[in-house]
CSV table of C-alpha atoms in Angstrom, one decimal:
chain,number,residue,atom,x,y,z
A,985,MET,CA,16.3,89.8,12.6
A,986,LEU,CA,12.5,90.0,12.9
A,987,PHE,CA,12.5,93.7,11.9
A,988,PHE,CA,14.9,93.1,9.0
A,989,LEU,CA,12.7,90.3,7.7
A,990,THR,CA,9.6,92.3,8.2
A,991,GLY,CA,11.1,95.1,6.0
A,992,PHE,CA,12.4,92.5,3.5
A,993,LEU,CA,9.0,90.9,3.1
A,994,ALA,CA,7.4,94.4,2.8
A,995,GLY,CA,9.8,95.4,0.1
A,996,ILE,CA,9.1,92.2,-1.8
A,997,ALA,CA,5.3,92.7,-1.4
A,998,LEU,CA,5.5,96.4,-2.6
A,999,MET,CA,7.5,95.4,-5.7
A,1000,CYS,CA,5.1,92.6,-6.5
A,1001,LEU,CA,2.0,94.7,-6.0
A,1002,PHE,CA,3.2,97.8,-7.7
A,1003,TYR,CA,5.8,96.4,-10.1
A,1004,GLU,CA,4.3,98.2,-13.1
A,1005,GLU,CA,4.2,101.6,-11.4
A,1006,LEU,CA,7.5,101.4,-9.5
A,1007,VAL,CA,9.7,99.6,-12.1
A,1008,ILE,CA,8.3,99.4,-15.6
A,1009,GLU,CA,6.9,103.0,-15.9
A,1010,ASN,CA,9.9,104.6,-14.3
A,1011,GLY,CA,12.5,102.5,-16.2
A,1012,TYR,CA,14.0,101.4,-12.9
A,1013,LEU,CA,17.0,99.2,-13.5
A,1014,ASP,CA,16.1,98.8,-17.2
A,1015,SER,CA,18.6,97.8,-19.9
A,1016,GLN,CA,19.4,101.5,-20.7
A,1017,PHE,CA,20.3,102.1,-17.0
A,1018,MET,CA,22.5,99.0,-16.9
A,1019,SER,CA,24.2,100.0,-20.1
A,1020,GLY,CA,24.9,103.4,-18.6
A,1021,LEU,CA,26.4,101.7,-15.5
A,1022,ARG,CA,28.6,99.6,-17.7
A,1023,HIS,CA,30.1,102.6,-19.4
A,1024,LEU,CA,30.3,104.7,-16.3
A,1025,ASP,CA,33.8,105.8,-15.2
A,1026,ILE,CA,33.8,106.0,-11.4
A,1027,ASP,CA,35.8,108.6,-9.5
A,1028,LYS,CA,36.7,106.4,-6.5
A,1029,SER,CA,37.6,109.3,-4.2
A,1030,ARG,CA,34.3,111.0,-4.8
A,1031,LEU,CA,32.5,107.6,-4.3
A,1032,LEU,CA,34.4,107.2,-1.0
A,1033,LEU,CA,33.2,110.6,0.2
A,1034,TYR,CA,29.7,109.8,-0.8
A,1035,CYS,CA,29.8,106.4,1.0
A,1036,LEU,CA,31.3,108.0,4.1
A,1037,GLN,CA,28.6,110.6,4.1
A,1038,GLU,CA,25.8,108.0,3.8
A,1039,ARG,CA,27.2,105.4,6.2
A,1040,LEU,CA,28.4,107.9,8.8
A,1041,GLY,CA,25.0,109.6,8.6
A,1042,ILE,CA,23.4,106.4,9.7
A,1043,VAL,CA,25.9,106.1,12.5
A,1044,ALA,CA,25.2,109.6,13.6
A,1045,PHE,CA,21.4,109.0,13.4
A,1046,LEU,CA,21.7,105.9,15.7
A,1047,VAL,CA,24.2,107.5,18.1
A,1048,LEU,CA,22.0,110.6,18.5
A,1049,LEU,CA,18.9,108.6,19.0
A,1050,SER,CA,20.7,106.5,21.6
A,1051,ALA,CA,21.8,109.6,23.4
A,1052,ALA,CA,18.2,110.8,23.5
A,1053,GLY,CA,17.1,107.4,24.9
A,1054,ALA,CA,15.5,106.3,21.7
A,1055,GLY,CA,18.2,104.0,20.4
A,1056,TRP,CA,15.9,100.9,20.3
A,1057,ALA,CA,13.4,102.8,18.1
A,1058,GLY,CA,16.2,103.9,15.7
A,1059,ILE,CA,17.5,100.4,15.5
A,1060,CYS,CA,14.1,99.0,14.6
A,1061,LEU,CA,13.5,101.7,12.0
A,1062,LEU,CA,16.9,101.2,10.4
A,1063,LEU,CA,16.5,97.4,10.2
A,1064,ILE,CA,13.0,97.7,8.6
A,1065,TRP,CA,14.5,100.3,6.1
A,1066,PHE,CA,17.5,98.0,5.3
A,1067,GLY,CA,15.3,95.0,4.9
A,1068,GLY,CA,12.7,96.9,2.7
A,1069,SER,CA,15.4,98.3,0.5
A,1070,ALA,CA,17.1,94.9,0.0
A,1071,GLY,CA,13.8,93.1,-0.6
A,1072,GLY,CA,12.5,95.7,-3.1
A,1073,VAL,CA,15.7,95.9,-5.1
A,1074,LEU,CA,16.3,92.2,-5.1
A,1075,THR,CA,12.7,91.6,-6.3
A,1076,ALA,CA,12.9,94.3,-9.0
A,1077,LEU,CA,16.2,92.8,-10.3
A,1078,SER,CA,15.0,89.2,-10.2
A,1079,MET,CA,11.7,90.0,-11.9
A,1080,ARG,CA,13.5,92.0,-14.6
A,1081,TYR,CA,16.5,89.8,-15.2
A,1082,GLY,CA,16.0,86.5,-13.5
A,1083,VAL,CA,19.1,84.8,-12.2
A,1084,LYS,CA,21.3,87.5,-13.7
A,1085,GLY,CA,19.5,90.0,-11.6
A,1086,ILE,CA,20.1,88.1,-8.4
A,1087,PHE,CA,23.8,87.7,-9.4
A,1088,PHE,CA,24.0,91.5,-10.0
A,1089,PHE,CA,22.4,92.2,-6.6
A,1090,LEU,CA,25.0,90.0,-4.9
A,1091,SER,CA,27.8,91.7,-6.7
A,1092,CYS,CA,26.5,95.1,-5.6
A,1093,MET,CA,26.5,93.9,-2.0
A,1094,LEU,CA,29.8,92.1,-1.8
A,1095,PRO,CA,32.4,92.4,-0.4
A,1096,GLN,CA,31.6,95.6,1.5
A,1097,GLN,CA,28.7,94.1,3.3
A,1098,LEU,CA,31.1,91.6,4.9
A,1099,LEU,CA,32.3,94.7,6.9
A,1100,LEU,CA,29.3,96.9,7.0
A,1101,ILE,CA,26.9,94.4,8.4
A,1102,PRO,CA,29.1,93.5,11.4
A,1103,GLY,CA,30.0,97.2,11.8
A,1104,TYR,CA,26.3,98.1,12.0
A,1105,LEU,CA,25.5,95.2,14.3
A,1106,MET,CA,28.2,96.3,16.7
A,1107,LEU,CA,26.9,99.8,16.5
A,1108,MET,CA,23.3,98.6,17.2
A,1109,ASP,CA,24.6,96.6,20.2
A,1110,TRP,CA,26.4,99.8,21.4
A,1111,CYS,CA,23.2,101.8,21.0
A,1112,HIS,CA,21.0,99.2,22.7
A,1113,ARG,CA,23.4,98.8,25.7
A,1114,ARG,CA,24.5,102.5,25.9
A,1115,MET,CA,28.1,101.5,26.4
A,1116,GLU,CA,30.9,104.0,27.1
A,1117,ARG,CA,32.0,106.2,24.2
A,1118,LYS,CA,35.3,104.6,23.6
A,1119,ARG,CA,33.6,101.4,22.6
A,1120,LEU,CA,32.0,103.2,19.7
A,1121,LEU,CA,35.4,103.4,18.0
A,1122,ILE,CA,35.5,99.8,16.9
A,1123,PRO,CA,32.1,99.8,15.0
A,1124,LEU,CA,33.0,103.2,13.5
A,1125,VAL,CA,36.3,101.9,12.2
A,1126,VAL,CA,34.7,98.8,10.7
A,1127,VAL,CA,32.0,100.9,9.0
A,1128,ILE,CA,34.7,103.2,7.6
A,1129,MET,CA,36.7,100.2,6.3
A,1130,GLY,CA,33.5,99.0,4.6
A,1131,CYS,CA,33.2,102.3,2.9
A,1132,PHE,CA,36.8,102.0,1.6
A,1133,VAL,CA,36.0,98.5,0.2
A,1134,GLU,CA,32.8,99.7,-1.3
A,1135,SER,CA,34.6,102.6,-3.0
A,1136,TYR,CA,37.8,100.9,-4.2
A,1137,VAL,CA,37.0,97.2,-4.6
A,1138,ASN,CA,33.3,96.9,-5.5
A,1139,PRO,CA,33.5,99.0,-8.7
A,1140,TYR,CA,35.9,96.4,-10.2
A,1141,ILE,CA,33.5,93.6,-9.3
A,1142,LEU,CA,30.6,95.5,-10.8
A,1143,LYS,CA,32.6,96.1,-14.0
A,1144,VAL,CA,33.0,92.4,-14.5
A,1145,VAL,CA,29.4,91.5,-13.7
A,1146,LEU,CA,28.0,94.2,-15.9
A,1147,ARG,CA,29.5,92.6,-18.9
A,1148,PHE,CA,26.7,90.1,-18.7
A,1149,PHE,CA,24.0,92.8,-19.2
């Protein structure tokens, strides 16, 4: 938790210190971007492939580092990255849109994070303890289930929430 919170606070700090350069000048999450999202027709099967590629890439990264004896370092880096990403995006959205931005952030995260977070925590536990290979199957299945939810459930939630932007 310490590593995640460190990254989270670093993400917030970076957004606060460099808000003009990172958000305003680049049009990051501006109204034009949100309008484009609202009118986007998502190909759910391609989204699933993308999510699987991204999420299973993280799984492979941790498993390979664990096999090399550096699982703990990979876990720390990943937690800092996850925290920094969440802190930065949440800060940008809340500074740009206020409470609506926080609501949008939550709608982007749910419900798939209810599966992805436990899946990654089980994976991190597996990497830290270097358990037998067959015990890797459960976190892997949970992460894959999270990808299905992210691809087939979350787009409907986002469509509803984006009506407010």
